[in-house]
């Protein structure tokens, strides 16, 4: 068992990784929002003054929905939805390219693989949900302004 100092260091590493993930996700979402904003305005040839609230609503919806879907995909993966596929592909890879399959780190059967995955600690991906919620709130605000100015 680790000492209190070891646990604090491990907690700090997890917290730092979480905030780095949040910053990267938020930065990518800003770039995605700006790219969507310009592509909507350019492709639909809309006048900014007439339809700025519609454009902003659409531009903020895209990152919000994408990050919500990414969070849901991570959660489904955490429950083991794709474990059978991953195990099968890894097994085929090892059988094809390794001379002795059982000397690899892959467990001998799927049940052991599932048990090994269940014991492994999962990292939190809630920052994806937070980014999605921020964009969803902004989308609702822009949507209300859009309908108020119609």
mmCIF file of C-alpha atoms in Angstrom:
data_model
loop_
_atom_site.group_PDB
_atom_site.id
_atom_site.type_symbol
_atom_site.label_atom_id
_atom_site.label_comp_id
_atom_site.label_asym_id
_atom_site.label_seq_id
_atom_site.Cartn_x
_atom_site.Cartn_y
_atom_site.Cartn_z
ATOM 1 C CA UNK A 1 0.000 0.000 0.000
ATOM 2 C CA UNK A 2 1.238 3.494 -0.833
ATOM 3 C CA UNK A 3 1.938 6.225 1.594
ATOM 4 C CA UNK A 4 -0.075 9.411 1.820
ATOM 5 C CA UNK A 5 2.563 11.231 -0.235
ATOM 6 C CA UNK A 6 2.335 8.590 -2.988
ATOM 7 C CA UNK A 7 -1.456 8.886 -3.109
ATOM 8 C CA UNK A 8 -1.275 12.656 -3.272
ATOM 9 C CA UNK A 9 1.209 12.475 -6.126
ATOM 10 C CA UNK A 10 -1.020 10.004 -7.963
ATOM 11 C CA UNK A 11 -4.063 12.208 -7.365
ATOM 12 C CA UNK A 12 -2.170 15.235 -8.649
ATOM 13 C CA UNK A 13 -1.163 13.342 -11.795
ATOM 14 C CA UNK A 14 -4.788 12.340 -12.424
ATOM 15 C CA UNK A 15 -6.010 15.876 -11.771
ATOM 16 C CA UNK A 16 -3.358 17.321 -14.064
ATOM 17 C CA UNK A 17 -4.198 14.812 -16.818
ATOM 18 C CA UNK A 18 -7.888 15.669 -16.430
ATOM 19 C CA UNK A 19 -7.303 19.411 -16.801
ATOM 20 C CA UNK A 20 -4.949 18.896 -19.726
ATOM 21 C CA UNK A 21 -7.633 16.782 -21.406
ATOM 22 C CA UNK A 22 -10.205 19.484 -20.669
ATOM 23 C CA UNK A 23 -7.972 22.216 -22.114
ATOM 24 C CA UNK A 24 -7.262 20.212 -25.268
ATOM 25 C CA UNK A 25 -10.937 19.337 -25.740
ATOM 26 C CA UNK A 26 -12.000 22.928 -25.204
ATOM 27 C CA UNK A 27 -9.334 24.220 -27.597
ATOM 28 C CA UNK A 28 -10.380 21.770 -30.292
ATOM 29 C CA UNK A 29 -14.028 22.693 -29.759
ATOM 30 C CA UNK A 30 -13.226 26.389 -30.205
ATOM 31 C CA UNK A 31 -11.434 25.644 -33.479
ATOM 32 C CA UNK A 32 -14.328 23.444 -34.575
ATOM 33 C CA UNK A 33 -16.811 26.167 -33.711
ATOM 34 C CA UNK A 34 -14.873 28.833 -35.619
ATOM 35 C CA UNK A 35 -14.462 26.533 -38.622
ATOM 36 C CA UNK A 36 -18.157 25.732 -38.582
ATOM 37 C CA UNK A 37 -19.015 29.406 -38.260
ATOM 38 C CA UNK A 38 -17.004 30.365 -41.319
ATOM 39 C CA UNK A 39 -18.081 27.388 -43.393
ATOM 40 C CA UNK A 40 -21.779 28.024 -42.695
ATOM 41 C CA UNK A 41 -21.469 31.681 -43.563
ATOM 42 C CA UNK A 42 -19.453 30.987 -46.712
ATOM 43 C CA UNK A 43 -21.465 28.056 -48.025
ATOM 44 C CA UNK A 44 -24.912 29.524 -47.420
ATOM 45 C CA UNK A 45 -23.827 33.059 -48.342
ATOM 46 C CA UNK A 46 -25.831 34.534 -45.487
ATOM 47 C CA UNK A 47 -25.617 38.163 -44.489
ATOM 48 C CA UNK A 48 -24.018 38.375 -41.035
ATOM 49 C CA UNK A 49 -26.256 41.164 -39.756
ATOM 50 C CA UNK A 50 -29.467 39.415 -40.788
ATOM 51 C CA UNK A 51 -28.669 35.911 -39.610
ATOM 52 C CA UNK A 52 -25.874 36.123 -37.039
ATOM 53 C CA UNK A 53 -27.929 34.427 -34.293
ATOM 54 C CA UNK A 54 -28.854 31.549 -36.595
ATOM 55 C CA UNK A 55 -25.239 31.101 -37.654
ATOM 56 C CA UNK A 56 -24.023 31.238 -34.052
ATOM 57 C CA UNK A 57 -26.675 28.727 -32.973
ATOM 58 C CA UNK A 58 -25.625 26.303 -35.691
ATOM 59 C CA UNK A 59 -21.910 26.832 -35.076
ATOM 60 C CA UNK A 60 -22.197 26.146 -31.340
ATOM 61 C CA UNK A 61 -24.473 23.147 -31.829
ATOM 62 C CA UNK A 62 -21.906 21.131 -33.792
ATOM 63 C CA UNK A 63 -19.153 20.967 -31.109
ATOM 64 C CA UNK A 64 -21.719 20.382 -28.377
ATOM 65 C CA UNK A 65 -23.274 17.423 -30.148
ATOM 66 C CA UNK A 66 -19.910 15.963 -31.192
ATOM 67 C CA UNK A 67 -18.510 16.120 -27.660
ATOM 68 C CA UNK A 68 -21.692 14.628 -26.215
ATOM 69 C CA UNK A 69 -21.424 11.736 -28.677
ATOM 70 C CA UNK A 70 -17.714 11.302 -27.847
ATOM 71 C CA UNK A 71 -18.555 11.148 -24.131
ATOM 72 C CA UNK A 72 -21.275 8.568 -24.748
ATOM 73 C CA UNK A 73 -18.895 6.502 -26.886
ATOM 74 C CA UNK A 74 -16.311 6.529 -24.091
ATOM 75 C CA UNK A 75 -18.945 5.463 -21.552
ATOM 76 C CA UNK A 76 -20.176 2.615 -23.751
ATOM 77 C CA UNK A 77 -16.582 1.521 -24.251
ATOM 78 C CA UNK A 78 -15.993 1.596 -20.487
ATOM 79 C CA UNK A 79 -18.831 -0.902 -20.075
ATOM 80 C CA UNK A 80 -17.082 -3.269 -22.488
ATOM 81 C CA UNK A 81 -19.168 -2.840 -25.609
ATOM 82 C CA UNK A 82 -16.203 -3.313 -27.930
ATOM 83 C CA UNK A 83 -14.124 -5.760 -25.874
ATOM 84 C CA UNK A 84 -15.068 -8.762 -28.017
ATOM 85 C CA UNK A 85 -13.984 -6.966 -31.186
ATOM 86 C CA UNK A 86 -10.712 -5.781 -29.644
ATOM 87 C CA UNK A 87 -9.917 -9.232 -28.260
ATOM 88 C CA UNK A 88 -10.667 -10.898 -31.603
ATOM 89 C CA UNK A 89 -8.508 -8.473 -33.583
ATOM 90 C CA UNK A 90 -5.627 -8.780 -31.114
ATOM 91 C CA UNK A 91 -5.894 -12.572 -31.181
ATOM 92 C CA UNK A 92 -5.860 -12.678 -34.994
ATOM 93 C CA UNK A 93 -2.896 -10.276 -35.007
ATOM 94 C CA UNK A 94 -0.951 -12.430 -32.556
ATOM 95 C CA UNK A 95 -1.745 -15.668 -34.379
ATOM 96 C CA UNK A 96 -0.720 -14.145 -37.691
ATOM 97 C CA UNK A 97 2.447 -12.271 -36.746
ATOM 98 C CA UNK A 98 3.847 -13.953 -33.623
ATOM 99 C CA UNK A 99 5.425 -17.373 -33.609
ATOM 100 C CA UNK A 100 4.265 -18.209 -30.093
ATOM 101 C CA UNK A 101 0.876 -16.666 -29.407
ATOM 102 C CA UNK A 102 0.722 -17.549 -25.722
ATOM 103 C CA UNK A 103 3.959 -15.701 -24.926
ATOM 104 C CA UNK A 104 2.216 -12.431 -25.690
ATOM 105 C CA UNK A 105 0.394 -10.384 -23.047
ATOM 106 C CA UNK A 106 -2.999 -11.390 -24.418
ATOM 107 C CA UNK A 107 -4.943 -13.680 -22.040
ATOM 108 C CA UNK A 108 -5.658 -17.206 -23.237
ATOM 109 C CA UNK A 109 -9.440 -16.743 -23.428
ATOM 110 C CA UNK A 110 -12.034 -14.010 -23.696
ATOM 111 C CA UNK A 111 -13.286 -14.474 -20.140
ATOM 112 C CA UNK A 112 -9.809 -13.770 -18.720
ATOM 113 C CA UNK A 113 -9.506 -10.779 -21.025
ATOM 114 C CA UNK A 114 -12.803 -9.365 -19.696
ATOM 115 C CA UNK A 115 -11.677 -9.910 -16.099
ATOM 116 C CA UNK A 116 -8.377 -8.192 -16.837
ATOM 117 C CA UNK A 117 -10.205 -5.217 -18.376
ATOM 118 C CA UNK A 118 -12.670 -5.034 -15.448
ATOM 119 C CA UNK A 119 -9.856 -4.752 -12.897
ATOM 120 C CA UNK A 120 -8.090 -2.012 -14.844
ATOM 121 C CA UNK A 121 -8.866 1.481 -13.534
ATOM 122 C CA UNK A 122 -10.640 3.754 -15.998
ATOM 123 C CA UNK A 123 -9.762 7.374 -16.472
ATOM 124 C CA UNK A 124 -12.490 9.964 -16.204
ATOM 125 C CA UNK A 125 -13.756 11.465 -19.433
ATOM 126 C CA UNK A 126 -16.301 13.747 -17.811
ATOM 127 C CA UNK A 127 -14.485 16.752 -19.241
ATOM 128 C CA UNK A 128 -16.051 15.804 -22.589
ATOM 129 C CA UNK A 129 -19.483 16.110 -21.002
ATOM 130 C CA UNK A 130 -18.562 19.461 -19.432
ATOM 131 C CA UNK A 131 -17.426 20.854 -22.795
ATOM 132 C CA UNK A 132 -20.625 19.540 -24.391
ATOM 133 C CA UNK A 133 -22.718 21.161 -21.643
ATOM 134 C CA UNK A 134 -20.993 24.530 -22.089
ATOM 135 C CA UNK A 135 -21.729 24.485 -25.802
ATOM 136 C CA UNK A 136 -25.293 23.262 -25.229
ATOM 137 C CA UNK A 137 -25.958 26.162 -22.845
ATOM 138 C CA UNK A 138 -24.529 28.651 -25.333
ATOM 139 C CA UNK A 139 -26.604 27.061 -28.103
ATOM 140 C CA UNK A 140 -29.794 27.459 -26.091
ATOM 141 C CA UNK A 141 -28.949 31.083 -25.324
ATOM 142 C CA UNK A 142 -28.283 31.857 -28.991
ATOM 143 C CA UNK A 143 -31.449 29.989 -29.989
ATOM 144 C CA UNK A 144 -33.562 32.049 -27.587
ATOM 145 C CA UNK A 145 -32.039 35.275 -28.948
ATOM 146 C CA UNK A 146 -32.639 34.035 -32.499
ATOM 147 C CA UNK A 147 -36.328 33.379 -31.839
ATOM 148 C CA UNK A 148 -36.692 36.662 -29.942
ATOM 149 C CA UNK A 149 -35.337 38.640 -32.908
ATOM 150 C CA UNK A 150 -37.314 36.840 -35.625
#
